[in-house]
């Protein structure tokens, strides 16, 4: 019987654009990279519910409240899809939750910025979800099957998120001067943090090389950032708003916009835990986790009793 | 994973429309079968993706392993006579 060379099988699979499945052999570093990336992605969805949840009770109309509730519920669902995708690689839900609640795990730095006004809810849906979609569309073809399938479902649900955000922005931008000013203020504060969402520049991105080699990512941070700016500029122009970047201009030679890099020192500082809301976000997550403890205990005790009755009968 | 504080893992299958097969769509944690069904509804059918749901404890799934993929499915490889295209049908006998 021929000896199977697992590494070769894995490489062939990647070369043929086939998906890697949970029970397939894979290099340890590939597994580790995915667990880190998918769990961080899941944490981002869960923590991402907080800045928007902040406005559910204060939404300006019943329609706006229904829409925002549905969006935040979707984000919770996205977190759950992603957690089970990571679990298929051999980590547990408890391990991941523990890492999040103790501050050991990272999540997207964008969610450490506050939502100060209703315009921020618009800007988050439009810009933050817009940037997330750009990344997630690429990840629908990522090499790990369960991650790719979760992304397909997420992308289907995500497009309403961006549209509802832009709708809020149009209402404000074409409203009273005070409302337009509110929209401009939100854009000013969210523009650079949104550009940071694509990660550090390619030359400084420590995880990018492996991610590209293993086809976990198919486009680099800088490529995605450029595409986002190109796609978003007409939307900003339509609103009659301006980008807080005096270097932003069309470059005919590259058929794209030139723009300033975000402040990467700020990015690193927020990731380290020193953003405006890091402590508040972690405290909120811990509070709801602890307050839900009795529900988990009761449900677990009830299930155990049901099983005993079933065995006895 | 069955000792997870979130309850054991369940696999979820959805039937899109009457008459169609149930298709695997993902998984979730729940403490018992009732909760698994309700969670599956909330997690996988928020936009009418299905009209009927199966939930199965993941521990009850038995799966073939990729390592013996070759030998496990080998018996089917040399039996092309199981396919209709193996046979020649004379002209003029109509549809068969």
mmCIF file of N, CA, C and O in Angstrom, chain A residues 4 6 23-24 70 73-74 76-78 80-81 84-85 87 91-94 97 153 156-157 160-161 289 295-297 299-300 302-303 306 310, chain B residues 1 3-6 8-10 16 24-29 31-35 42-47 49 62-69:
data_model
loop_
_atom_site.group_PDB
_atom_site.id
_atom_site.type_symbol
_atom_site.label_atom_id
_atom_site.label_comp_id
_atom_site.label_asym_id
_atom_site.label_seq_id
_atom_site.Cartn_x
_atom_site.Cartn_y
_atom_site.Cartn_z
ATOM 1 N N UNK A 4 0.585 7.659 2.164
ATOM 2 C CA UNK A 4 -0.021 8.927 1.761
ATOM 3 C C UNK A 4 0.805 10.090 2.297
ATOM 4 O O UNK A 4 1.122 10.132 3.476
ATOM 5 N N UNK A 6 0.495 13.492 3.341
ATOM 6 C CA UNK A 6 -0.606 14.404 3.670
ATOM 7 C C UNK A 6 -0.326 15.840 3.262
ATOM 8 O O UNK A 6 -1.205 16.553 2.806
ATOM 9 N N UNK A 23 -12.053 17.396 8.835
ATOM 10 C CA UNK A 23 -11.354 16.147 9.130
ATOM 11 C C UNK A 23 -10.111 15.940 8.273
ATOM 12 O O UNK A 23 -9.364 14.996 8.480
ATOM 13 N N UNK A 24 -9.882 16.830 7.298
ATOM 14 C CA UNK A 24 -8.686 16.709 6.453
ATOM 15 C C UNK A 24 -7.432 17.027 7.253
ATOM 16 O O UNK A 24 -7.469 17.823 8.186
ATOM 17 N N UNK A 70 -33.298 44.276 14.004
ATOM 18 C CA UNK A 70 -33.067 43.158 13.079
ATOM 19 C C UNK A 70 -31.589 43.078 12.709
ATOM 20 O O UNK A 70 -31.015 41.999 12.614
ATOM 21 N N UNK A 73 -29.586 41.768 15.677
ATOM 22 C CA UNK A 73 -29.845 40.333 15.822
ATOM 23 C C UNK A 73 -29.043 39.536 14.795
ATOM 24 O O UNK A 73 -28.478 38.483 15.109
ATOM 25 N N UNK A 74 -28.960 40.054 13.562
ATOM 26 C CA UNK A 74 -28.136 39.405 12.533
ATOM 27 C C UNK A 74 -26.685 39.294 12.986
ATOM 28 O O UNK A 74 -26.047 38.256 12.803
ATOM 29 N N UNK A 76 -25.483 39.078 15.949
ATOM 30 C CA UNK A 76 -25.385 37.985 16.920
ATOM 31 C C UNK A 76 -25.342 36.638 16.215
ATOM 32 O O UNK A 76 -24.536 35.767 16.540
ATOM 33 N N UNK A 77 -26.198 36.480 15.207
ATOM 34 C CA UNK A 77 -26.224 35.247 14.435
ATOM 35 C C UNK A 77 -24.892 35.007 13.729
ATOM 36 O O UNK A 77 -24.376 33.881 13.718
ATOM 37 N N UNK A 78 -24.313 36.073 13.183
ATOM 38 C CA UNK A 78 -23.027 35.938 12.483
ATOM 39 C C UNK A 78 -21.941 35.454 13.442
ATOM 40 O O UNK A 78 -21.109 34.630 13.088
ATOM 41 N N UNK A 80 -22.409 33.559 15.976
ATOM 42 C CA UNK A 80 -22.626 32.130 16.247
ATOM 43 C C UNK A 80 -22.167 31.255 15.085
ATOM 44 O O UNK A 80 -21.567 30.191 15.296
ATOM 45 N N UNK A 81 -22.437 31.688 13.836
ATOM 46 C CA UNK A 81 -21.940 30.898 12.680
ATOM 47 C C UNK A 81 -20.428 30.737 12.794
ATOM 48 O O UNK A 81 -19.866 29.667 12.550
ATOM 49 N N UNK A 84 -18.948 28.375 15.657
ATOM 50 C CA UNK A 84 -18.959 26.941 15.361
ATOM 51 C C UNK A 84 -17.963 26.587 14.253
ATOM 52 O O UNK A 84 -17.405 25.495 14.262
ATOM 53 N N UNK A 85 -17.731 27.528 13.327
ATOM 54 C CA UNK A 85 -16.700 27.268 12.304
ATOM 55 C C UNK A 85 -15.337 27.104 12.984
ATOM 56 O O UNK A 85 -14.565 26.200 12.640
ATOM 57 N N UNK A 87 -14.877 26.163 16.110
ATOM 58 C CA UNK A 87 -14.927 24.935 16.914
ATOM 59 C C UNK A 87 -14.591 23.708 16.077
ATOM 60 O O UNK A 87 -14.039 22.737 16.591
ATOM 61 N N UNK A 91 -11.053 23.955 18.763
ATOM 62 C CA UNK A 91 -11.115 24.781 19.966
ATOM 63 C C UNK A 91 -12.548 24.683 20.497
ATOM 64 O O UNK A 91 -13.426 24.158 19.823
ATOM 65 N N UNK A 92 -12.803 25.152 21.728
ATOM 66 C CA UNK A 92 -14.161 25.062 22.258
ATOM 67 C C UNK A 92 -14.758 26.445 22.443
ATOM 68 O O UNK A 92 -14.041 27.439 22.538
ATOM 69 N N UNK A 93 -16.094 26.490 22.495
ATOM 70 C CA UNK A 93 -16.795 27.751 22.691
ATOM 71 C C UNK A 93 -16.348 28.399 24.001
ATOM 72 O O UNK A 93 -16.118 29.601 24.071
ATOM 73 N N UNK A 94 -16.230 27.557 25.041
ATOM 74 C CA UNK A 94 -15.822 28.078 26.353
ATOM 75 C C UNK A 94 -14.447 28.728 26.307
ATOM 76 O O UNK A 94 -14.240 29.798 26.870
ATOM 77 N N UNK A 97 -14.828 32.088 24.487
ATOM 78 C CA UNK A 97 -15.529 33.091 25.295
ATOM 79 C C UNK A 97 -14.639 33.569 26.432
ATOM 80 O O UNK A 97 -14.589 34.752 26.752
ATOM 81 N N UNK A 153 -23.335 32.802 3.914
ATOM 82 C CA UNK A 153 -24.578 33.178 4.611
ATOM 83 C C UNK A 153 -24.498 34.607 5.127
ATOM 84 O O UNK A 153 -25.443 35.383 5.020
ATOM 85 N N UNK A 156 -24.916 37.286 2.396
ATOM 86 C CA UNK A 156 -26.311 37.398 1.973
ATOM 87 C C UNK A 156 -27.076 38.328 2.905
ATOM 88 O O UNK A 156 -27.931 39.094 2.483
ATOM 89 N N UNK A 157 -26.777 38.223 4.206
ATOM 90 C CA UNK A 157 -27.539 38.991 5.192
ATOM 91 C C UNK A 157 -27.006 40.409 5.354
ATOM 92 O O UNK A 157 -27.730 41.311 5.751
ATOM 93 N N UNK A 160 -28.188 44.244 3.481
ATOM 94 C CA UNK A 160 -29.217 45.145 4.006
ATOM 95 C C UNK A 160 -28.624 46.064 5.072
ATOM 96 O O UNK A 160 -29.044 47.215 5.217
ATOM 97 N N UNK A 161 -27.618 45.595 5.786
ATOM 98 C CA UNK A 161 -27.005 46.401 6.844
ATOM 99 C C UNK A 161 -26.408 47.684 6.287
ATOM 100 O O UNK A 161 -26.589 48.767 6.829
ATOM 101 N N UNK A 289 -22.612 38.258 30.326
ATOM 102 C CA UNK A 289 -22.252 36.843 30.482
ATOM 103 C C UNK A 289 -22.553 36.385 31.910
ATOM 104 O O UNK A 289 -23.148 35.328 32.120
ATOM 105 N N UNK A 295 -29.302 31.327 33.751
ATOM 106 C CA UNK A 295 -30.067 30.743 32.642
ATOM 107 C C UNK A 295 -29.359 29.477 32.151
ATOM 108 O O UNK A 295 -29.978 28.428 31.937
ATOM 109 N N UNK A 296 -28.026 29.584 32.003
ATOM 110 C CA UNK A 296 -27.257 28.416 31.534
ATOM 111 C C UNK A 296 -27.367 27.268 32.534
ATOM 112 O O UNK A 296 -27.558 26.117 32.158
ATOM 113 N N UNK A 297 -27.272 27.604 33.816
ATOM 114 C CA UNK A 297 -27.369 26.559 34.851
ATOM 115 C C UNK A 297 -28.744 25.904 34.840
ATOM 116 O O UNK A 297 -28.863 24.682 34.891
ATOM 117 N N UNK A 299 -30.987 25.799 32.383
ATOM 118 C CA UNK A 299 -31.223 25.045 31.146
ATOM 119 C C UNK A 299 -30.464 23.724 31.178
ATOM 120 O O UNK A 299 -30.973 22.682 30.744
ATOM 121 N N UNK A 300 -29.255 23.768 31.719
ATOM 122 C CA UNK A 300 -28.434 22.569 31.795
ATOM 123 C C UNK A 300 -29.047 21.555 32.768
ATOM 124 O O UNK A 300 -29.115 20.353 32.475
ATOM 125 N N UNK A 302 -32.209 21.342 33.636
ATOM 126 C CA UNK A 302 -33.461 20.861 33.053
ATOM 127 C C UNK A 302 -33.191 19.768 32.014
ATOM 128 O O UNK A 302 -33.829 18.716 32.003
ATOM 129 N N UNK A 303 -32.171 20.014 31.159
ATOM 130 C CA UNK A 303 -31.825 19.033 30.128
ATOM 131 C C UNK A 303 -31.375 17.722 30.769
ATOM 132 O O UNK A 303 -31.718 16.633 30.303
ATOM 133 N N UNK A 306 -34.410 15.854 32.018
ATOM 134 C CA UNK A 306 -35.149 15.286 30.893
ATOM 135 C C UNK A 306 -34.504 13.983 30.449
ATOM 136 O O UNK A 306 -35.194 12.995 30.189
ATOM 137 N N UNK A 310 -35.956 10.152 30.524
ATOM 138 C CA UNK A 310 -36.006 9.396 29.275
ATOM 139 C C UNK A 310 -35.412 8.014 29.487
ATOM 140 O O UNK A 310 -35.978 7.003 29.082
ATOM 141 N N UNK B 1 -16.626 18.259 23.405
ATOM 142 C CA UNK B 1 -17.335 19.533 23.417
ATOM 143 C C UNK B 1 -18.672 19.433 24.134
ATOM 144 O O UNK B 1 -19.364 20.421 24.311
ATOM 145 N N UNK B 3 -19.229 18.948 27.145
ATOM 146 C CA UNK B 3 -19.223 19.540 28.481
ATOM 147 C C UNK B 3 -19.206 21.062 28.434
ATOM 148 O O UNK B 3 -19.046 21.713 29.446
ATOM 149 N N UNK B 4 -19.354 21.602 27.235
ATOM 150 C CA UNK B 4 -19.327 23.039 27.064
ATOM 151 C C UNK B 4 -20.441 23.687 27.892
ATOM 152 O O UNK B 4 -21.540 23.162 27.975
ATOM 153 N N UNK B 5 -20.170 24.833 28.476
ATOM 154 C CA UNK B 5 -21.197 25.505 29.279
ATOM 155 C C UNK B 5 -22.349 26.005 28.415
ATOM 156 O O UNK B 5 -23.364 26.443 28.922
ATOM 157 N N UNK B 6 -22.163 25.979 27.096
ATOM 158 C CA UNK B 6 -23.219 26.429 26.190
ATOM 159 C C UNK B 6 -24.119 25.277 25.753
ATOM 160 O O UNK B 6 -24.954 25.442 24.878
ATOM 161 N N UNK B 8 -24.464 20.971 24.457
ATOM 162 C CA UNK B 8 -23.832 20.215 23.372
ATOM 163 C C UNK B 8 -24.110 20.817 21.994
ATOM 164 O O UNK B 8 -24.972 21.670 21.840
ATOM 165 N N UNK B 9 -23.356 20.320 21.001
ATOM 166 C CA UNK B 9 -23.463 20.812 19.624
ATOM 167 C C UNK B 9 -24.530 20.014 18.863
ATOM 168 O O UNK B 9 -24.629 18.795 19.029
ATOM 169 N N UNK B 10 -25.298 20.700 18.045
ATOM 170 C CA UNK B 10 -26.338 20.072 17.213
ATOM 171 C C UNK B 10 -26.110 20.462 15.759
ATOM 172 O O UNK B 10 -25.710 21.589 15.473
ATOM 173 N N UNK B 16 -36.165 23.587 2.281
ATOM 174 C CA UNK B 16 -36.566 24.888 1.742
ATOM 175 C C UNK B 16 -38.038 24.931 1.409
ATOM 176 O O UNK B 16 -38.744 25.853 1.760
ATOM 177 N N UNK B 24 -28.037 20.122 4.945
ATOM 178 C CA UNK B 24 -27.291 20.612 6.109
ATOM 179 C C UNK B 24 -26.993 22.092 5.946
ATOM 180 O O UNK B 24 -26.567 22.531 4.897
ATOM 181 N N UNK B 25 -27.253 22.889 6.983
ATOM 182 C CA UNK B 25 -26.982 24.327 6.835
ATOM 183 C C UNK B 25 -26.022 24.857 7.890
ATOM 184 O O UNK B 25 -25.524 25.971 7.768
ATOM 185 N N UNK B 26 -25.738 24.094 8.940
ATOM 186 C CA UNK B 26 -24.814 24.601 9.950
ATOM 187 C C UNK B 26 -25.040 23.907 11.284
ATOM 188 O O UNK B 26 -25.677 22.853 11.323
ATOM 189 N N UNK B 27 -24.523 24.497 12.348
ATOM 190 C CA UNK B 27 -24.710 23.884 13.662
ATOM 191 C C UNK B 27 -24.865 24.938 14.744
ATOM 192 O O UNK B 27 -24.717 26.125 14.498
ATOM 193 N N UNK B 28 -25.173 24.486 15.925
ATOM 194 C CA UNK B 28 -25.396 25.415 17.041
ATOM 195 C C UNK B 28 -25.296 24.665 18.370
ATOM 196 O O UNK B 28 -25.292 23.446 18.403
ATOM 197 N N UNK B 29 -25.230 25.431 19.457
ATOM 198 C CA UNK B 29 -25.252 24.842 20.790
ATOM 199 C C UNK B 29 -26.650 24.985 21.388
ATOM 200 O O UNK B 29 -27.295 26.017 21.216
ATOM 201 N N UNK B 31 -29.135 23.174 24.962
ATOM 202 C CA UNK B 31 -29.109 22.228 26.084
ATOM 203 C C UNK B 31 -29.996 21.016 25.839
ATOM 204 O O UNK B 31 -29.716 19.932 26.312
ATOM 205 N N UNK B 32 -31.111 21.204 25.121
ATOM 206 C CA UNK B 32 -31.989 20.062 24.832
ATOM 207 C C UNK B 32 -32.620 20.222 23.452
ATOM 208 O O UNK B 32 -32.423 21.244 22.786
ATOM 209 N N UNK B 33 -33.387 19.191 23.039
ATOM 210 C CA UNK B 33 -33.853 19.187 21.648
ATOM 211 C C UNK B 33 -34.846 20.313 21.348
ATOM 212 O O UNK B 33 -34.857 20.864 20.256
ATOM 213 N N UNK B 34 -35.656 20.670 22.335
ATOM 214 C CA UNK B 34 -36.609 21.753 22.122
ATOM 215 C C UNK B 34 -35.876 23.072 21.856
ATOM 216 O O UNK B 34 -36.204 23.819 20.943
ATOM 217 N N UNK B 35 -34.877 23.314 22.714
ATOM 218 C CA UNK B 35 -34.103 24.542 22.570
ATOM 219 C C UNK B 35 -33.307 24.520 21.266
ATOM 220 O O UNK B 35 -33.155 25.549 20.601
ATOM 221 N N UNK B 42 -34.324 30.529 15.043
ATOM 222 C CA UNK B 42 -33.854 31.911 15.189
ATOM 223 C C UNK B 42 -32.564 32.169 14.420
ATOM 224 O O UNK B 42 -32.322 33.274 13.948
ATOM 225 N N UNK B 43 -31.720 31.139 14.331
ATOM 226 C CA UNK B 43 -30.400 31.332 13.741
ATOM 227 C C UNK B 43 -30.393 31.132 12.226
ATOM 228 O O UNK B 43 -29.692 31.831 11.518
ATOM 229 N N UNK B 44 -31.188 30.175 11.730
ATOM 230 C CA UNK B 44 -31.057 29.813 10.311
ATOM 231 C C UNK B 44 -32.283 30.123 9.445
ATOM 232 O O UNK B 44 -32.254 29.903 8.244
ATOM 233 N N UNK B 45 -33.384 30.595 10.048
ATOM 234 C CA UNK B 45 -34.566 30.864 9.202
ATOM 235 C C UNK B 45 -35.140 32.262 9.457
ATOM 236 O O UNK B 45 -36.345 32.449 9.444
ATOM 237 N N UNK B 46 -34.259 33.251 9.668
ATOM 238 C CA UNK B 46 -34.768 34.607 9.906
ATOM 239 C C UNK B 46 -35.356 35.231 8.644
ATOM 240 O O UNK B 46 -36.021 36.244 8.694
ATOM 241 N N UNK B 47 -35.055 34.639 7.475
ATOM 242 C CA UNK B 47 -35.586 35.186 6.223
ATOM 243 C C UNK B 47 -36.296 34.113 5.414
ATOM 244 O O UNK B 47 -36.130 34.023 4.205
ATOM 245 N N UNK B 49 -35.810 30.932 5.134
ATOM 246 C CA UNK B 49 -34.926 30.035 4.382
ATOM 247 C C UNK B 49 -35.423 28.592 4.401
ATOM 248 O O UNK B 49 -34.932 27.751 3.663
ATOM 249 N N UNK B 62 -22.194 9.880 12.139
ATOM 250 C CA UNK B 62 -21.064 8.998 11.824
ATOM 251 C C UNK B 62 -20.568 9.399 10.440
ATOM 252 O O UNK B 62 -21.362 9.478 9.506
ATOM 253 N N UNK B 63 -19.282 9.691 10.322
ATOM 254 C CA UNK B 63 -18.772 10.202 9.052
ATOM 255 C C UNK B 63 -17.623 9.341 8.545
ATOM 256 O O UNK B 63 -16.855 8.783 9.327
ATOM 257 N N UNK B 64 -17.510 9.226 7.217
ATOM 258 C CA UNK B 64 -16.349 8.542 6.631
ATOM 259 C C UNK B 64 -15.142 9.447 6.839
ATOM 260 O O UNK B 64 -15.294 10.657 6.990
ATOM 261 N N UNK B 65 -13.949 8.875 6.863
ATOM 262 C CA UNK B 65 -12.791 9.738 7.085
ATOM 263 C C UNK B 65 -12.028 9.944 5.789
ATOM 264 O O UNK B 65 -11.943 9.038 4.952
ATOM 265 N N UNK B 66 -11.497 11.149 5.613
ATOM 266 C CA UNK B 66 -10.844 11.493 4.351
ATOM 267 C C UNK B 66 -9.646 10.596 4.031
ATOM 268 O O UNK B 66 -9.342 10.358 2.869
ATOM 269 N N UNK B 67 -8.987 10.044 5.082
ATOM 270 C CA UNK B 67 -7.777 9.233 4.841
ATOM 271 C C UNK B 67 -8.075 7.995 3.998
ATOM 272 O O UNK B 67 -7.320 7.625 3.130
ATOM 273 N N UNK B 68 -9.239 7.323 4.275
ATOM 274 C CA UNK B 68 -9.506 6.132 3.463
ATOM 275 C C UNK B 68 -10.510 6.422 2.344
ATOM 276 O O UNK B 68 -11.229 5.551 1.889
ATOM 277 N N UNK B 69 -10.518 7.684 1.934
ATOM 278 C CA UNK B 69 -11.413 8.103 0.859
ATOM 279 C C UNK B 69 -11.257 7.208 -0.367
ATOM 280 O O UNK B 69 -12.232 6.713 -0.920
#
